[in-house]
mmCIF file of C-alpha atoms in Angstrom:
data_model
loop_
_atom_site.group_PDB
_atom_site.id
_atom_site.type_symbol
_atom_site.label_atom_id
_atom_site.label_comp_id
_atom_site.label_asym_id
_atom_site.label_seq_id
_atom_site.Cartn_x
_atom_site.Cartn_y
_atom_site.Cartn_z
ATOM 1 C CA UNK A 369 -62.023 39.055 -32.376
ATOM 2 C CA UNK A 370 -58.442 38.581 -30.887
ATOM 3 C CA UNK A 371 -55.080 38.774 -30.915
ATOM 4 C CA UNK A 372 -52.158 37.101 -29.359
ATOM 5 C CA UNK A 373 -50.512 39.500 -27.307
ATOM 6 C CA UNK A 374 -46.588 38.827 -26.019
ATOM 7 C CA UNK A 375 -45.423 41.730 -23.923
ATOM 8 C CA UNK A 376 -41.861 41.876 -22.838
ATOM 9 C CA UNK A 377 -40.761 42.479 -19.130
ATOM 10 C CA UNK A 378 -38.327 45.393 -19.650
ATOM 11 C CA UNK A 379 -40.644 47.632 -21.191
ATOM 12 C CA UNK A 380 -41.754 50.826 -19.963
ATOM 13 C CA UNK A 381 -45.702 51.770 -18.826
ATOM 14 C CA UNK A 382 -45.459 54.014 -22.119
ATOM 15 C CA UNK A 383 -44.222 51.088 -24.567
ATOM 16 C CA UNK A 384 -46.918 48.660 -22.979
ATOM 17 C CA UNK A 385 -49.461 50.994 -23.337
ATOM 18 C CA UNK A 386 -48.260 51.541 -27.165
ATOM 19 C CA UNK A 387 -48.375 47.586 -27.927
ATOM 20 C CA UNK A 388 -51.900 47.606 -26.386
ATOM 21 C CA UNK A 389 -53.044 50.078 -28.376
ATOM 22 C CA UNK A 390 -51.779 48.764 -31.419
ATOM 23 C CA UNK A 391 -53.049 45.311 -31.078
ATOM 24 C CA UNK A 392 -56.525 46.916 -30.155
ATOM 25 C CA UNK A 393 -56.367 49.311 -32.998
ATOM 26 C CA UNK A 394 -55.854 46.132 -35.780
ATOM 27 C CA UNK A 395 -58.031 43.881 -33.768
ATOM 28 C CA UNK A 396 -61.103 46.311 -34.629
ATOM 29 C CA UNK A 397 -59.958 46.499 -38.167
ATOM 30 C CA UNK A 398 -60.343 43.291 -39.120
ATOM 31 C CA UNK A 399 -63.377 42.467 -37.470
ATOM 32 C CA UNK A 400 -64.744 45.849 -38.943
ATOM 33 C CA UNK A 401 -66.069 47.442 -35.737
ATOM 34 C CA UNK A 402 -67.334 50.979 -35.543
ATOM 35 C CA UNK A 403 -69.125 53.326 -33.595
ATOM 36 C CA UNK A 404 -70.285 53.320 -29.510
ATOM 37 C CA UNK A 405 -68.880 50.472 -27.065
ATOM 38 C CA UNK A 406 -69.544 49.051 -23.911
ATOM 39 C CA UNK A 407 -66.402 48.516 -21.893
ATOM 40 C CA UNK A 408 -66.111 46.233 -19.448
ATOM 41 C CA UNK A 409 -63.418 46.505 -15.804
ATOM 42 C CA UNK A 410 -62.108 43.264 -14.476
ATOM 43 C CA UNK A 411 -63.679 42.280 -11.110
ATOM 44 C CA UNK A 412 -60.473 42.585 -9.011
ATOM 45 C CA UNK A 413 -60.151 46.118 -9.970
ATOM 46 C CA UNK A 414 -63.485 47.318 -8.773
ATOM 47 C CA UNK A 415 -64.713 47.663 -4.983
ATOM 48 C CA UNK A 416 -67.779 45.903 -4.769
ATOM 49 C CA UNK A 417 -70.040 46.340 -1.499
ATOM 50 C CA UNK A 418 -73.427 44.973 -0.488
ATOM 51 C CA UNK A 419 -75.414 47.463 2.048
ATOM 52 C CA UNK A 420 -78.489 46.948 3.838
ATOM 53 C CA UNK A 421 -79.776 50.947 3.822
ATOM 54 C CA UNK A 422 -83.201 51.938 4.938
ATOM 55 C CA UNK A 423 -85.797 53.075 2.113
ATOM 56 C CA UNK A 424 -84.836 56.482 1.371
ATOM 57 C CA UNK A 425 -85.482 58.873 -1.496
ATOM 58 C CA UNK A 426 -82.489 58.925 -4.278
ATOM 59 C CA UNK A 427 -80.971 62.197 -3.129
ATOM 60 C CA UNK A 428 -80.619 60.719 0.272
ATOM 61 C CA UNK A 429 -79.688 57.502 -0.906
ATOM 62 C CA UNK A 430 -76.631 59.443 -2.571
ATOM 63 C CA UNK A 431 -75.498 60.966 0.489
ATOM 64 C CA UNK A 432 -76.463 57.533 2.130
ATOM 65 C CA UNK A 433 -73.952 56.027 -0.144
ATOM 66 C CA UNK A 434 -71.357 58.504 0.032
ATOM 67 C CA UNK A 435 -70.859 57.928 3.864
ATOM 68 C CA UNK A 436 -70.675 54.465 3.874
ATOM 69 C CA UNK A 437 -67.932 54.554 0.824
ATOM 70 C CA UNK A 438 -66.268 56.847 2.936
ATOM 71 C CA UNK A 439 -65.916 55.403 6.032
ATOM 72 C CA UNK A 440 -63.423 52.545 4.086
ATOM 73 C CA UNK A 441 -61.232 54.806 2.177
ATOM 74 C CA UNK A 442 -57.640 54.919 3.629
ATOM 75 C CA UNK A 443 -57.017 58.698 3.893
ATOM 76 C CA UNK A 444 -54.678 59.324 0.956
ATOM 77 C CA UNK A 445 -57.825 58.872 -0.924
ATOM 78 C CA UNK A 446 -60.793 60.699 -1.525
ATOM 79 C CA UNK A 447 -64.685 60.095 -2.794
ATOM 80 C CA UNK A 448 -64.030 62.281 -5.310
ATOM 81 C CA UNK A 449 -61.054 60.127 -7.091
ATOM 82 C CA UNK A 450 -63.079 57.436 -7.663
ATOM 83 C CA UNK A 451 -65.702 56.699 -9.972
ATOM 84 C CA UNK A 452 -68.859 55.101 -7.832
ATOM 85 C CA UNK A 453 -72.417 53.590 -9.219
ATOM 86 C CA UNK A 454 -75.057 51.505 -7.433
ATOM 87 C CA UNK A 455 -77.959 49.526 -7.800
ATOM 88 C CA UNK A 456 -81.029 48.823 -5.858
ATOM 89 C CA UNK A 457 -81.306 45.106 -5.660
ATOM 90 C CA UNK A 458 -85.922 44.856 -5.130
ATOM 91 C CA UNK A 459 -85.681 41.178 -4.428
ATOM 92 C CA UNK A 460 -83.881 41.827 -1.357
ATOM 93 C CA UNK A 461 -85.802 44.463 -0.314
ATOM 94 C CA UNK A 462 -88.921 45.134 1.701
ATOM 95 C CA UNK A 463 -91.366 48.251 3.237
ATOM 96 C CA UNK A 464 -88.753 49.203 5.289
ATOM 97 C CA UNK A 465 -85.181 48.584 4.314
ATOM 98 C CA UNK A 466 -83.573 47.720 0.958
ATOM 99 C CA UNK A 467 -80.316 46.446 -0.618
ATOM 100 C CA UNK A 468 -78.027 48.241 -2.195
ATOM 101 C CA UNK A 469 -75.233 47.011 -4.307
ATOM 102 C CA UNK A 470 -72.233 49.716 -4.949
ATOM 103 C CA UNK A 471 -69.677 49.058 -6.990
ATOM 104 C CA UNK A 472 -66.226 52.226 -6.801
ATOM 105 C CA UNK A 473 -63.493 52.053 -9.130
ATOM 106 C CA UNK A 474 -59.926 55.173 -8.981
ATOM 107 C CA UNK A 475 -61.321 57.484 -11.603
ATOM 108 C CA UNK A 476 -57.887 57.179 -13.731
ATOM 109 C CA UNK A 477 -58.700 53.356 -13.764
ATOM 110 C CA UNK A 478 -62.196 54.418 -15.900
ATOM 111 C CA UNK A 479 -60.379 57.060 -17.604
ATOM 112 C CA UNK A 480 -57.393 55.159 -18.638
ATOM 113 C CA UNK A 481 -59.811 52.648 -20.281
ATOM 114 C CA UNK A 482 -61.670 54.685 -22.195
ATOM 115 C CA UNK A 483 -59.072 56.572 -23.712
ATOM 116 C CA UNK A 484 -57.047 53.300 -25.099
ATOM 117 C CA UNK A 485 -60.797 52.258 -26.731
ATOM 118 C CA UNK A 486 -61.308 55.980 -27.760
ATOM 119 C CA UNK A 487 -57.645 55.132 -29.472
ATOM 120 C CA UNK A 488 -58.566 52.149 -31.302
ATOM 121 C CA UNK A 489 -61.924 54.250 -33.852
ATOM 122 C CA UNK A 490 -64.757 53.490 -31.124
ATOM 123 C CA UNK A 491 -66.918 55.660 -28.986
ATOM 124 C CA UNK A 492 -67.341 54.271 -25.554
ATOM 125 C CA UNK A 493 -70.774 55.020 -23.936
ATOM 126 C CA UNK A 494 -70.957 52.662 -20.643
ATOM 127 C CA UNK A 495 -68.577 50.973 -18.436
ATOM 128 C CA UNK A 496 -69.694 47.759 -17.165
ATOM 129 C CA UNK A 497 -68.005 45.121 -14.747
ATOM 130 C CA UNK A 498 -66.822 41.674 -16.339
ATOM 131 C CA UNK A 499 -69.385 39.667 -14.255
ATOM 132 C CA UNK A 500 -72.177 41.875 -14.739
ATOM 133 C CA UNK A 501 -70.890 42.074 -18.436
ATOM 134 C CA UNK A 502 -70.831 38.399 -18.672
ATOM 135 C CA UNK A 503 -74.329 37.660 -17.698
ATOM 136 C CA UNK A 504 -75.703 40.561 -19.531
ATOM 137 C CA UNK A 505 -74.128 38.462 -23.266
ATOM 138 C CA UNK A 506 -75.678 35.365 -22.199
ATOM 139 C CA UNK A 507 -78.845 36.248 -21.554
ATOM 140 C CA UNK A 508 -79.086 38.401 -24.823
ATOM 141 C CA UNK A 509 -77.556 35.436 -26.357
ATOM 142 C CA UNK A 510 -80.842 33.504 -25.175
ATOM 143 C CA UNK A 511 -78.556 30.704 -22.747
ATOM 144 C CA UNK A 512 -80.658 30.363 -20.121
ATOM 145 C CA UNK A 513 -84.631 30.918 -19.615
ATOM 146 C CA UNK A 514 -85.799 34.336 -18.263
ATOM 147 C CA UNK A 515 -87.070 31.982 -15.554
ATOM 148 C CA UNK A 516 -83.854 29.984 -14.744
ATOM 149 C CA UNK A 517 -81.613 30.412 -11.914
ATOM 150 C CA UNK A 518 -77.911 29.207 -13.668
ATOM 151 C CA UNK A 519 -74.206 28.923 -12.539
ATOM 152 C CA UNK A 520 -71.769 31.081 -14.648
ATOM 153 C CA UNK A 521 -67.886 30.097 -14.381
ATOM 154 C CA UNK A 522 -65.694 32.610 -16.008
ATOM 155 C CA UNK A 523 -61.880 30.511 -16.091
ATOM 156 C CA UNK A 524 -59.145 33.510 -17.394
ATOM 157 C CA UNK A 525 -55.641 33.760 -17.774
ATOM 158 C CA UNK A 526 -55.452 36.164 -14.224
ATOM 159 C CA UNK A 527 -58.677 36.281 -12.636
ATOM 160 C CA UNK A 528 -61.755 34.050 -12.528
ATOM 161 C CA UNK A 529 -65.085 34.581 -10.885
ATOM 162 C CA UNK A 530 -68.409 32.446 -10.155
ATOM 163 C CA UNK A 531 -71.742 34.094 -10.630
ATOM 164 C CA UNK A 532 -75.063 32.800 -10.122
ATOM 165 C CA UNK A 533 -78.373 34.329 -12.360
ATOM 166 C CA UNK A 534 -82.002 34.048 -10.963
ATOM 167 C CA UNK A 535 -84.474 35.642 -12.815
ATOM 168 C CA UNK A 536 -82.143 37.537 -15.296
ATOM 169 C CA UNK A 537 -80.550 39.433 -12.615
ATOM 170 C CA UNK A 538 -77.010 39.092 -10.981
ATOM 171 C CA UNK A 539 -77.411 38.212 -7.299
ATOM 172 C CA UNK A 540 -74.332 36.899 -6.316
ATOM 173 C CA UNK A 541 -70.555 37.034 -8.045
ATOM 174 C CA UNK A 542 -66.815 35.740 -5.961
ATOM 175 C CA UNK A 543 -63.635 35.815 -7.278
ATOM 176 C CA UNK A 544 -61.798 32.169 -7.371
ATOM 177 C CA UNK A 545 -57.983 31.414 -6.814
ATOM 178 C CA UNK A 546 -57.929 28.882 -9.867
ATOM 179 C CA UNK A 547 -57.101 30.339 -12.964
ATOM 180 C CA UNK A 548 -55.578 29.547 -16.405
ATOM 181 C CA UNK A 549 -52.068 30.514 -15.575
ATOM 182 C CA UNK A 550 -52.392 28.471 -12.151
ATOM 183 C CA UNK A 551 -53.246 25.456 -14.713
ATOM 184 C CA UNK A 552 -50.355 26.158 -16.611
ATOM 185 C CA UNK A 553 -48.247 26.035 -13.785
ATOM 186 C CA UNK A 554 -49.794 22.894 -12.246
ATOM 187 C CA UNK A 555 -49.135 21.284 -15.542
ATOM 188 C CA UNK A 556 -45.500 22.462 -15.173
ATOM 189 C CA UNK A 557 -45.059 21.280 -12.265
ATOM 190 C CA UNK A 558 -46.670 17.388 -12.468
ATOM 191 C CA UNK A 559 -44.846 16.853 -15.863
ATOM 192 C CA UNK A 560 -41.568 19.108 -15.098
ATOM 193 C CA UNK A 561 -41.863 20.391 -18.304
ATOM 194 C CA UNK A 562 -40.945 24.025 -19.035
ATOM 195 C CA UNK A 563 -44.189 27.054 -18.245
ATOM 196 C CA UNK A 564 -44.506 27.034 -22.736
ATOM 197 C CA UNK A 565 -44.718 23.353 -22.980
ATOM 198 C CA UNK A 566 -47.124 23.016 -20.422
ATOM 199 C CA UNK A 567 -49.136 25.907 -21.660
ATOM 200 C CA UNK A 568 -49.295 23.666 -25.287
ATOM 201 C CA UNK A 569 -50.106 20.376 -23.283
ATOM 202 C CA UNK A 570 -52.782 22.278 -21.547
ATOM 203 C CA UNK A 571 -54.387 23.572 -24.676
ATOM 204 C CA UNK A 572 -53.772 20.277 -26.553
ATOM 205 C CA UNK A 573 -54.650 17.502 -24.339
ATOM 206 C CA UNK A 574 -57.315 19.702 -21.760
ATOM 207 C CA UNK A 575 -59.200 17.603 -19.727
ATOM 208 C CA UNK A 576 -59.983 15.057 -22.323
ATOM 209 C CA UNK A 577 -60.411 11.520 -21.334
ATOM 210 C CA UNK A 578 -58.378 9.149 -23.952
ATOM 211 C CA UNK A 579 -59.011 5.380 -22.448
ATOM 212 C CA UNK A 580 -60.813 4.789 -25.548
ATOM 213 C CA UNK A 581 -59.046 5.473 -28.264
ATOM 214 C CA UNK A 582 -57.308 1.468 -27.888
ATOM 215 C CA UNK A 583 -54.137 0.704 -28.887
ATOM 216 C CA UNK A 584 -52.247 2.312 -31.417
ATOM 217 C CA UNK A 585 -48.457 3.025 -32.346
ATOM 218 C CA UNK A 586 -45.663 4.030 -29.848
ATOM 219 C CA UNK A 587 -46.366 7.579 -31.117
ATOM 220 C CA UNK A 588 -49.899 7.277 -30.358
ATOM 221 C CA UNK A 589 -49.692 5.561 -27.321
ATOM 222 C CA UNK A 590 -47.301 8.228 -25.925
ATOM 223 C CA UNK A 591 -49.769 10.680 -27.177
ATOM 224 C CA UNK A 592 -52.390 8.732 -25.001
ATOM 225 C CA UNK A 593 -49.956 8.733 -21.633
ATOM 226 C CA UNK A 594 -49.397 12.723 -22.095
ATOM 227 C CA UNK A 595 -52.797 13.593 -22.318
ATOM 228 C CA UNK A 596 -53.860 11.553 -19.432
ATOM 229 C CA UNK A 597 -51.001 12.680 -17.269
ATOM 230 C CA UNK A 598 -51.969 16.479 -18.692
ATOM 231 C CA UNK A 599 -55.397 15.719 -17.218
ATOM 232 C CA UNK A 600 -54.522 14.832 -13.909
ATOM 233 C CA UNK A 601 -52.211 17.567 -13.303
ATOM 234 C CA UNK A 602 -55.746 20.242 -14.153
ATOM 235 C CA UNK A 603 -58.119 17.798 -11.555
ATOM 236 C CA UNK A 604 -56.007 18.622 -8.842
ATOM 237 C CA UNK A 605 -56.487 22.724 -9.041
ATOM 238 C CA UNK A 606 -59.835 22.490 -10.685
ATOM 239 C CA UNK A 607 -61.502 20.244 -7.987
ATOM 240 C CA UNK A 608 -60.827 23.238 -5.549
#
């Protein structure tokens, strides 16, 4: 479910966080939802690292990982304001070494989620990380073969990310400059058109190819030139 969500400028953290709530709160009405949820942080909020750590037993793994978080934090912040998790990657590893991925997150970030969904009737029980999140639906939605190794492109208003599947397990996620609002604006800008009519070009025309729809009326045929010139104002960002 969804649910168009216009917030104004000029108001405050508290009046945000009120409209958010609110749209969250009917959004699980209508589509009837109840009970425990999975949440899921966007990638750009969450520290991810990838470290090569010898093969140590999970206690000293901990510690392992503690030290190396450490050693990045500026020093208004602390380990114990942030909310870490890892996972032992055993394609990467060997006899003698492994792979660890570690992903760290401010603790208010976490917190702050899961009391706006605890707000809206559900009962969060895990907090995932929208790439991990994202390969984790397709699979169960049966996408790709157990078997496959498969491209994932996520394209979103603020943030998009690449992340490549082998085996049904994550092995490698980036974050991409190209986004939906960066369309909008390219759109904009090519057809110096105002950021609302380019955002209803973009989700008219798209990328759709029209050199075969022949000719029709003026209407039409003007039709035809703004969805062609919508088109080539997206190539140019989405080729990067």
């Amino acid at each position: 479910g969804f649910r168009p969500l216009e917030i104004s400028p000029g108001l405050s953290e508290a009046q945000r966080e009120a409209q958010l709530q609110e749209a969250l709160r009917q959004v699980v009405s209508q589509q009837r939802l109840s009970g425990e949820a999975v949440l899921s942080l966007p990638l750009e909020d969450v520290s991810l690292r990838l470290l090569k750590m010898p093969a140590l037993a999970e206690t000293e793994l901990l510690q392992a990982i503690r030290w190396q978080v450490e050693q990045t934090l500026p020093p208004q912040v602390s380990y114990d304001q942030l909310s870490v998790d890892y996972m032992v990657l055993p394609q990467l590893a060997n006899q003698w070494e492994s792979r660890v991925l570690v992903a760290s997150v401010p603790r208010q970030r976490v917190l702050a989620l899961v009391e706006r969904v605890q707000g809206a009737g559900l009962t969060p029980v895990a907090v995932e990380i929208d790439p991990f999140a994202m390969a984790d639906c397709i699979e169960f939605q049966h996408h790709f073969e157990p078997e496959e190794t498969a491209l994932l492109i996520h394209l979103g208003a603020s943030s998009s990310f690449v992340s490549v599947v082998a085996k049904a397990e994550l092995v490698f996620t980036r974050s991409v400059l190209t986004t939906g609002r960066t369309l909008t604006q390219a759109v904009a800008d090519q057809l110096r058109v105002s950021l609302e009519q380019a955002e209803a070009f973009k989700r008219t025309h798209g990328l759709l190819h029209c050199g075969e729809l022949g000719k029709g009326t003026p209407a039409q045929e003007g039709a035809k030139e703004m969805a062609i010139s919508t088109a080539r104002a997206l190539a140019s960002p989405l080729e990067k």
